[in-house]
């Protein structure tokens, strides 16, 4: 087989991720890594609709909220086991996305972006105000971990939960990869380039868009469910507009339409603000500036820069 | 005489107050190259767009190979055998020529799209068939030299041929070509004329809009002339060339 | 020897709840400095100097969860104070029992925080319904029959306050004729007020954070409503005057724990007010001493337990503590102890009225700390 | 006499790909010059470089003795060049009248109203359509509008890029006449046309483009008579 | 009946604010196709600046507003030049990310300059007019009038001035505008300058009617976008109608249905309109 740097990077990343709990000292970084992996799942979903189909959807965090509340409420009210509710969460979310996406995919471009933004706000408002169900702003506490103390694994142990999240993030990344290189992925990329033409050559574009939207939501739903059981606490705040913007950022910064991009981007949006705390007062300014500079100077994201670099090195060698 | 592959009956289309097509009827037969000509704004593109389903018809019927299609969405009409090109080239600029043609063939696939997600890289018989068809079209339209080139980077003449190849990839029964010769120079036009005949000979009926009279007169079996959205003449090229109304409205002294 | 003891603060330093959180965080730092200046916390032969690490949780449960997680996991802190807000405090309370840490809640008013009897948690502010009941009795006594409520009613403890209020009001023959609510970020309450105005109530009860409440007082005047207005806000004069004029505030009642006011303050209260004002350039908010008192309670508990490392022992010592002499608030000890077996402390409730630009302490609202303590324990 | 427009070794590239490889040509005052050649030969790119719509990678463009290569587009217009671009490019939601007024944007004299009348006299259909959004005009009407709009600037050099593209034969003939009239008014014209026979008939001189280079030049008649031109571009 | 009139009046003031925010957004969108998400934060900044100039620097209120508007113009110009211009040729998602970055920077800068405190711009206008049971606070009346005046001058500017026509021309066809001699490098600067100035006015209105606090920019810009979508992207009349519809809908929803869900109802109206008219009320198909 031909030497491909991408495979090398992949292998290195995989080894690094598996060994991570052994390497890092402060428990806090393990916590952040788990969050980043959860964000990877959400960002892989976002990449389907944004990176491939070219539709900026601003509701990913809202869908995470549906997944998180879905798994929690199903567990609370129907006494279902945690594993089952976690499994159901993406489907519940997908159902909501189906209902919301069907009408709204009639609008395009910026209209679509704003309509999805409105969905996120609507989800937020409902989560905040339907207090009898969601406990509103105060949120729901004591959400159980999967497995219970006498199962094979104790997921209250943070490293164990880390591996669970790692497996899920890996699986969802794999699924995203399969979708991206399938006929569906190709059609989504065609939609991004020229949607009218897709319809004109006999492809029902709306079905593919709806698929991307619903699949993105399902990814988000799973991410939200994992989040809920990891934190054991949820309130509407984490599922607001700002977090949906983070999902968009993760895709762009990492490299949209690529498979590694959302992963890199997820770590970026979780860790960078944390590292900028040293400059507390100037954190927002620096973060904002970094974003602008990154967009101006590396519009194709980190993955884009890396592959350009690699191409240059190879050309230099030849 | 064979049954028409496309039959238009009493078609009308208005935009607000503007009546772009009025009570238009004509037929396209399997071995036809039907020319659709008329002054600017006479409703030719609107006719194509209404046939293809971009606009909903205000009145009238569109019968494609026996099936009424006037209420179907655009993509279903393609599936039933009606493909088209556009007045200005439309592209997927990040795709290669081969990829764009292959996308045009997607409508011919019968397997569910999801099956391709879990194919894990295996190519099905259907994939092979599509690939073979794409290769055929590359040769037929002379695009093989640029098969691996991004569609945004090929010349505008090649882009026009690409539009045609992509339409043919859908294995249509009839193709609608909207000004395929616009901007082509003489020898490219000749090439286009040859291609259109070849398409017809392969069993696909052709409806072509053109302002280039040389081409139209040369290749068309019949011509329909529109003015102000209504048909003012129909007949063989010779008849049309000498039709008084057509000369006044469209051809002018120059022709 | 001289050593350092890190204590953590999670509180709203910014955002709408910072009217409560920022003064609390300030008060904690001030208390820590005072203790350090007086030789620190003495355990065995060592004196521990307090080192305060404060994170901004914006009053938000999720941010608070993350802040506390970081305090415990990253900064290795065992004593955590602050918590002006019920949502944030409840979220942290839900997992604090599993941690090797002690949590001292200040201003947050949600009842459930101390209703579960979490052993390593104490709180200085009495629950909202404890105050709401007293407030309802007071309003009933003043003869209002038809009271309209405008509040942040989807926030649990405000609803709790109103429910307790209603029960007592009903006893006096009054009733609540409207419950209108608003979001914490809303600033335009004219639609709700217009609706209430149409119903012709005898009085208006406002429950919400200082800023929205101030807008309600201002807009009610702008809409020409001329009825008695009652509230539950614990806001200072300065905080209200940023939004409304003193004329627009004139006559408004605040029905809340007695907390800090200059008229009612003791010698320690006056000193606290003086020092704080000098140090921060503005007077403290009424509810800020809840956190200040917690620092002293912690100091005495650690000294009584004789350890800084054994958080269980410190938590136990907290429950045995009598109100410390440095405390600013006047607690009503239950069985001689500052915190009852629920971990809850009590103050008296009071009626304050805005008169000529100042909150004036008008009268004490009768409340029974011991009976409430029993009730709270019965909820488990 | 010095040429009004003279181009030396012009190179134009899009994103690193060069499409015009060192073109030199000139247009003298009062002349009508045509550029002909196949699709994608670089004619439009040359015109766009003259007008400042794309940067010139190398070479010089002198207008009336001044260097204008890579000057900002509005400066070039103010210097006296206007172009009637490929595909007409009217402002679709502005009315015919507003479009015409935009044509005089760079002028500050007070004869605009008179010129407006003159244009409507020249193209009576535009007067009928004065208050209609330009986007709803038919292709032929839009072409008239685009030409009139360009003339509203009172240019010293008027550039037309494929004015007959997509027009009905009768209208093509009309456009040809219009250009002849403009020429008769003494305007200097640079014309690109796919309809090579029309272009060569109108032109005093012409250049043949192939793959980004000029391969042939001469008077209109000379090129019309050239066997290569006749075969590939005139379709004889 | 009185209640209904009162509720509509309540809604008009906030509707006026929405219109001003949306006007700025819509011109920027029309010209450059940018969803200028930072617009709300810039409004907030303008409000804070006015407050600072009036309260801390002791300027008379009108002078403070004028100065803030001038600063707003310069800020808008700088934003276009330094942040948006470099990404003009990239896809619109990139411009959107730049907008997010700008939002953070403006918020951060605002915190550095003016702190975390909520502020209210003191106007001293506390009289209340009453007509037949309907009360109108003096301040609200002035806000409505000022908004109307700004909207009218903006419309006149675009329709009647040469620069205004040039702005439209650039919006409709950038290249053709170059060929008319329009300085297309300068137009976006003017547009951003004007847009930001309008945003500052909106910030001042919010700051004196209600209050401005960090984070309020998000609320403003979300409402602005909702208005834009409701009225049709890039359409000035659309922004005016959309803003009024949204403001009044919210007031009526809060007054007659549920205050907790008033935003939800407003968004539901927006989504419903879009589904019936995907291009918005006044948008071109
Ligand atoms: N979407 C639309 N809205 C309003 N009017 C339209 C629309 N599309 C076309 N028209 C009008 O319908 C008429 C017919 O236009 P159409 O494009 O079909 O003409 P055409 O025959 O193709 O002309 P050309 O040869 O110039 O391409 C014209 O008057 C045009 O302005
Ligand atoms: N914006 C662009 N980006 C990239 N390539 C371009 C661009 N515009 C033109 N080209 C390429 O530059 C070459 C020259 O194009 P140009 O438009 O100048 O040719 P032309 O002679 O005017 O042809 P036509 O007759 O098609 O108008 C073509 O290969 C074309 O594909
Ligand atoms: C009444 C308020 C001062 C209570 C406090 N803000 C809380 O959330 O509990
Ligand atoms: Mg047409
Ligand atoms: Mg050209």
PDB file of N, CA, C and O in Angstrom, chain B residues 154-192:
ATOM      1  N   UNK B 154     -13.114  23.846 -17.456  1.00  0.00           N
ATOM      2  CA  UNK B 154     -13.143  23.535 -18.881  1.00  0.00           C
ATOM      3  C   UNK B 154     -13.738  24.704 -19.657  1.00  0.00           C
ATOM      4  O   UNK B 154     -14.348  25.597 -19.077  1.00  0.00           O
ATOM      5  N   UNK B 155     -13.552  24.710 -20.961  1.00  0.00           N
ATOM      6  CA  UNK B 155     -14.003  25.861 -21.752  1.00  0.00           C
ATOM      7  C   UNK B 155     -15.531  25.910 -21.806  1.00  0.00           C
ATOM      8  O   UNK B 155     -16.208  24.925 -21.525  1.00  0.00           O
ATOM      9  N   UNK B 156     -16.051  27.064 -22.179  1.00  0.00           N
ATOM     10  CA  UNK B 156     -17.505  27.193 -22.139  1.00  0.00           C
ATOM     11  C   UNK B 156     -18.156  26.300 -23.198  1.00  0.00           C
ATOM     12  O   UNK B 156     -19.274  25.831 -23.003  1.00  0.00           O
ATOM     13  N   UNK B 157     -17.454  26.035 -24.298  1.00  0.00           N
ATOM     14  CA  UNK B 157     -18.021  25.109 -25.279  1.00  0.00           C
ATOM     15  C   UNK B 157     -18.105  23.706 -24.683  1.00  0.00           C
ATOM     16  O   UNK B 157     -19.125  23.019 -24.802  1.00  0.00           O
ATOM     17  N   UNK B 158     -17.043  23.314 -23.990  1.00  0.00           N
ATOM     18  CA  UNK B 158     -17.058  21.992 -23.361  1.00  0.00           C
ATOM     19  C   UNK B 158     -18.145  21.914 -22.284  1.00  0.00           C
ATOM     20  O   UNK B 158     -18.778  20.885 -22.104  1.00  0.00           O
ATOM     21  N   UNK B 159     -18.350  23.039 -21.605  1.00  0.00           N
ATOM     22  CA  UNK B 159     -19.404  23.041 -20.587  1.00  0.00           C
ATOM     23  C   UNK B 159     -20.768  22.778 -21.222  1.00  0.00           C
ATOM     24  O   UNK B 159     -21.611  22.106 -20.639  1.00  0.00           O
ATOM     25  N   UNK B 160     -20.955  23.320 -22.418  1.00  0.00           N
ATOM     26  CA  UNK B 160     -22.244  23.076 -23.091  1.00  0.00           C
ATOM     27  C   UNK B 160     -22.402  21.591 -23.440  1.00  0.00           C
ATOM     28  O   UNK B 160     -23.472  21.019 -23.252  1.00  0.00           O
ATOM     29  N   UNK B 161     -21.326  20.987 -23.911  1.00  0.00           N
ATOM     30  CA  UNK B 161     -21.395  19.554 -24.217  1.00  0.00           C
ATOM     31  C   UNK B 161     -21.587  18.738 -22.938  1.00  0.00           C
ATOM     32  O   UNK B 161     -22.287  17.725 -22.925  1.00  0.00           O
ATOM     33  N   UNK B 162     -20.982  19.219 -21.859  1.00  0.00           N
ATOM     34  CA  UNK B 162     -21.148  18.533 -20.575  1.00  0.00           C
ATOM     35  C   UNK B 162     -22.615  18.536 -20.147  1.00  0.00           C
ATOM     36  O   UNK B 162     -23.139  17.528 -19.662  1.00  0.00           O
ATOM     37  N   UNK B 163     -23.269  19.684 -20.335  1.00  0.00           N
ATOM     38  CA  UNK B 163     -24.685  19.763 -19.976  1.00  0.00           C
ATOM     39  C   UNK B 163     -25.478  18.687 -20.722  1.00  0.00           C
ATOM     40  O   UNK B 163     -26.374  18.044 -20.173  1.00  0.00           O
ATOM     41  N   UNK B 164     -25.130  18.525 -21.983  1.00  0.00           N
ATOM     42  CA  UNK B 164     -25.854  17.541 -22.793  1.00  0.00           C
ATOM     43  C   UNK B 164     -25.546  16.128 -22.310  1.00  0.00           C
ATOM     44  O   UNK B 164     -26.449  15.305 -22.139  1.00  0.00           O
ATOM     45  N   UNK B 165     -24.261  15.867 -22.037  1.00  0.00           N
ATOM     46  CA  UNK B 165     -23.880  14.535 -21.569  1.00  0.00           C
ATOM     47  C   UNK B 165     -24.613  14.205 -20.268  1.00  0.00           C
ATOM     48  O   UNK B 165     -25.109  13.088 -20.071  1.00  0.00           O
ATOM     49  N   UNK B 166     -24.690  15.184 -19.392  1.00  0.00           N
ATOM     50  CA  UNK B 166     -25.338  14.938 -18.107  1.00  0.00           C
ATOM     51  C   UNK B 166     -26.832  14.647 -18.309  1.00  0.00           C
ATOM     52  O   UNK B 166     -27.399  13.783 -17.645  1.00  0.00           O
ATOM     53  N   UNK B 167     -27.443  15.380 -19.236  1.00  0.00           N
ATOM     54  CA  UNK B 167     -28.855  15.123 -19.505  1.00  0.00           C
ATOM     55  C   UNK B 167     -29.043  13.714 -20.061  1.00  0.00           C
ATOM     56  O   UNK B 167     -29.968  12.993 -19.680  1.00  0.00           O
ATOM     57  N   UNK B 168     -28.141  13.301 -20.948  1.00  0.00           N
ATOM     58  CA  UNK B 168     -28.272  11.969 -21.557  1.00  0.00           C
ATOM     59  C   UNK B 168     -28.033  10.861 -20.544  1.00  0.00           C
ATOM     60  O   UNK B 168     -28.550   9.747 -20.687  1.00  0.00           O
ATOM     61  N   UNK B 169     -27.229  11.175 -19.517  1.00  0.00           N
ATOM     62  CA  UNK B 169     -26.926  10.154 -18.516  1.00  0.00           C
ATOM     63  C   UNK B 169     -28.194   9.648 -17.840  1.00  0.00           C
ATOM     64  O   UNK B 169     -28.232   8.525 -17.329  1.00  0.00           O
ATOM     65  N   UNK B 170     -29.233  10.465 -17.839  1.00  0.00           N
ATOM     66  CA  UNK B 170     -30.486  10.051 -17.207  1.00  0.00           C
ATOM     67  C   UNK B 170     -31.260   9.062 -18.080  1.00  0.00           C
ATOM     68  O   UNK B 170     -32.348   8.641 -17.705  1.00  0.00           O
ATOM     69  N   UNK B 171     -30.703   8.672 -19.224  1.00  0.00           N
ATOM     70  CA  UNK B 171     -31.375   7.801 -20.173  1.00  0.00           C
ATOM     71  C   UNK B 171     -32.798   8.292 -20.476  1.00  0.00           C
ATOM     72  O   UNK B 171     -33.789   7.569 -20.280  1.00  0.00           O
ATOM     73  N   UNK B 172     -32.888   9.529 -20.956  1.00  0.00           N
ATOM     74  CA  UNK B 172     -34.222  10.106 -21.188  1.00  0.00           C
ATOM     75  C   UNK B 172     -34.843   9.574 -22.469  1.00  0.00           C
ATOM     76  O   UNK B 172     -34.171   8.960 -23.296  1.00  0.00           O
ATOM     77  N   UNK B 173     -36.148   9.839 -22.599  1.00  0.00           N
ATOM     78  CA  UNK B 173     -36.833   9.545 -23.852  1.00  0.00           C
ATOM     79  C   UNK B 173     -36.835  10.784 -24.717  1.00  0.00           C
ATOM     80  O   UNK B 173     -36.921  10.701 -25.930  1.00  0.00           O
ATOM     81  N   UNK B 174     -36.787  11.960 -24.055  1.00  0.00           N
ATOM     82  CA  UNK B 174     -36.733  13.207 -24.800  1.00  0.00           C
ATOM     83  C   UNK B 174     -35.831  14.176 -24.042  1.00  0.00           C
ATOM     84  O   UNK B 174     -35.845  14.204 -22.822  1.00  0.00           O
ATOM     85  N   UNK B 175     -34.996  14.904 -24.808  1.00  0.00           N
ATOM     86  CA  UNK B 175     -34.203  15.949 -24.155  1.00  0.00           C
ATOM     87  C   UNK B 175     -34.618  17.300 -24.688  1.00  0.00           C
ATOM     88  O   UNK B 175     -34.915  17.459 -25.871  1.00  0.00           O
ATOM     89  N   UNK B 176     -34.610  18.281 -23.770  1.00  0.00           N
ATOM     90  CA  UNK B 176     -34.928  19.647 -24.140  1.00  0.00           C
ATOM     91  C   UNK B 176     -33.634  20.448 -24.065  1.00  0.00           C
ATOM     92  O   UNK B 176     -33.006  20.519 -23.017  1.00  0.00           O
ATOM     93  N   UNK B 177     -33.210  21.012 -25.205  1.00  0.00           N
ATOM     94  CA  UNK B 177     -31.955  21.757 -25.219  1.00  0.00           C
ATOM     95  C   UNK B 177     -32.269  23.238 -25.385  1.00  0.00           C
ATOM     96  O   UNK B 177     -32.857  23.645 -26.388  1.00  0.00           O
ATOM     97  N   UNK B 178     -31.850  24.059 -24.391  1.00  0.00           N
ATOM     98  CA  UNK B 178     -32.134  25.491 -24.456  1.00  0.00           C
ATOM     99  C   UNK B 178     -30.893  26.228 -24.945  1.00  0.00           C
ATOM    100  O   UNK B 178     -29.923  26.361 -24.226  1.00  0.00           O
ATOM    101  N   UNK B 179     -30.945  26.683 -26.169  1.00  0.00           N
ATOM    102  CA  UNK B 179     -29.850  27.412 -26.809  1.00  0.00           C
ATOM    103  C   UNK B 179     -28.490  26.741 -26.621  1.00  0.00           C
ATOM    104  O   UNK B 179     -27.567  27.335 -26.089  1.00  0.00           O
ATOM    105  N   UNK B 180     -28.343  25.532 -27.089  1.00  0.00           N
ATOM    106  CA  UNK B 180     -27.073  24.837 -26.916  1.00  0.00           C
ATOM    107  C   UNK B 180     -25.941  25.470 -27.716  1.00  0.00           C
ATOM    108  O   UNK B 180     -24.777  25.280 -27.383  1.00  0.00           O
ATOM    109  N   UNK B 181     -26.251  26.219 -28.756  1.00  0.00           N
ATOM    110  CA  UNK B 181     -25.190  26.746 -29.618  1.00  0.00           C
ATOM    111  C   UNK B 181     -24.773  28.155 -29.254  1.00  0.00           C
ATOM    112  O   UNK B 181     -23.852  28.696 -29.862  1.00  0.00           O
ATOM    113  N   UNK B 182     -25.437  28.750 -28.242  1.00  0.00           N
ATOM    114  CA  UNK B 182     -25.096  30.133 -27.912  1.00  0.00           C
ATOM    115  C   UNK B 182     -23.619  30.227 -27.573  1.00  0.00           C
ATOM    116  O   UNK B 182     -23.112  29.492 -26.729  1.00  0.00           O
ATOM    117  N   UNK B 183     -22.921  31.103 -28.263  1.00  0.00           N
ATOM    118  CA  UNK B 183     -21.510  31.314 -27.963  1.00  0.00           C
ATOM    119  C   UNK B 183     -20.563  30.321 -28.609  1.00  0.00           C
ATOM    120  O   UNK B 183     -19.369  30.385 -28.364  1.00  0.00           O
ATOM    121  N   UNK B 184     -21.084  29.403 -29.389  1.00  0.00           N
ATOM    122  CA  UNK B 184     -20.166  28.475 -30.064  1.00  0.00           C
ATOM    123  C   UNK B 184     -19.730  29.070 -31.405  1.00  0.00           C
ATOM    124  O   UNK B 184     -20.487  29.782 -32.056  1.00  0.00           O
ATOM    125  N   UNK B 185     -18.505  28.770 -31.808  1.00  0.00           N
ATOM    126  CA  UNK B 185     -18.066  29.221 -33.134  1.00  0.00           C
ATOM    127  C   UNK B 185     -18.378  28.128 -34.155  1.00  0.00           C
ATOM    128  O   UNK B 185     -18.787  27.021 -33.804  1.00  0.00           O
ATOM    129  N   UNK B 186     -18.139  28.485 -35.409  1.00  0.00           N
ATOM    130  CA  UNK B 186     -18.638  27.657 -36.502  1.00  0.00           C
ATOM    131  C   UNK B 186     -18.325  26.171 -36.376  1.00  0.00           C
ATOM    132  O   UNK B 186     -19.210  25.319 -36.447  1.00  0.00           O
ATOM    133  N   UNK B 187     -17.045  25.843 -36.115  1.00  0.00           N
ATOM    134  CA  UNK B 187     -16.730  24.401 -36.127  1.00  0.00           C
ATOM    135  C   UNK B 187     -17.308  23.694 -34.905  1.00  0.00           C
ATOM    136  O   UNK B 187     -17.695  22.542 -34.982  1.00  0.00           O
ATOM    137  N   UNK B 188     -17.437  24.423 -33.811  1.00  0.00           N
ATOM    138  CA  UNK B 188     -18.075  23.822 -32.641  1.00  0.00           C
ATOM    139  C   UNK B 188     -19.563  23.597 -32.907  1.00  0.00           C
ATOM    140  O   UNK B 188     -20.142  22.615 -32.447  1.00  0.00           O
ATOM    141  N   UNK B 189     -20.117  24.512 -33.636  1.00  0.00           N
ATOM    142  CA  UNK B 189     -21.534  24.367 -33.977  1.00  0.00           C
ATOM    143  C   UNK B 189     -21.760  23.139 -34.829  1.00  0.00           C
ATOM    144  O   UNK B 189     -22.733  22.408 -34.661  1.00  0.00           O
ATOM    145  N   UNK B 190     -20.824  22.916 -35.719  1.00  0.00           N
ATOM    146  CA  UNK B 190     -20.939  21.721 -36.575  1.00  0.00           C
ATOM    147  C   UNK B 190     -20.931  20.474 -35.714  1.00  0.00           C
ATOM    148  O   UNK B 190     -21.729  19.561 -35.879  1.00  0.00           O
ATOM    149  N   UNK B 191     -19.999  20.474 -34.791  1.00  0.00           N
ATOM    150  CA  UNK B 191     -19.855  19.344 -33.870  1.00  0.00           C
ATOM    151  C   UNK B 191     -21.166  19.125 -33.103  1.00  0.00           C
ATOM    152  O   UNK B 191     -21.650  18.007 -32.961  1.00  0.00           O
ATOM    153  N   UNK B 192     -21.744  20.230 -32.680  1.00  0.00           N
ATOM    154  CA  UNK B 192     -22.996  20.152 -31.924  1.00  0.00           C
ATOM    155  C   UNK B 192     -24.102  19.559 -32.797  1.00  0.00           C
ATOM    156  O   UNK B 192     -24.868  18.695 -32.340  1.00  0.00           O
TER     157      UNK B 192
END
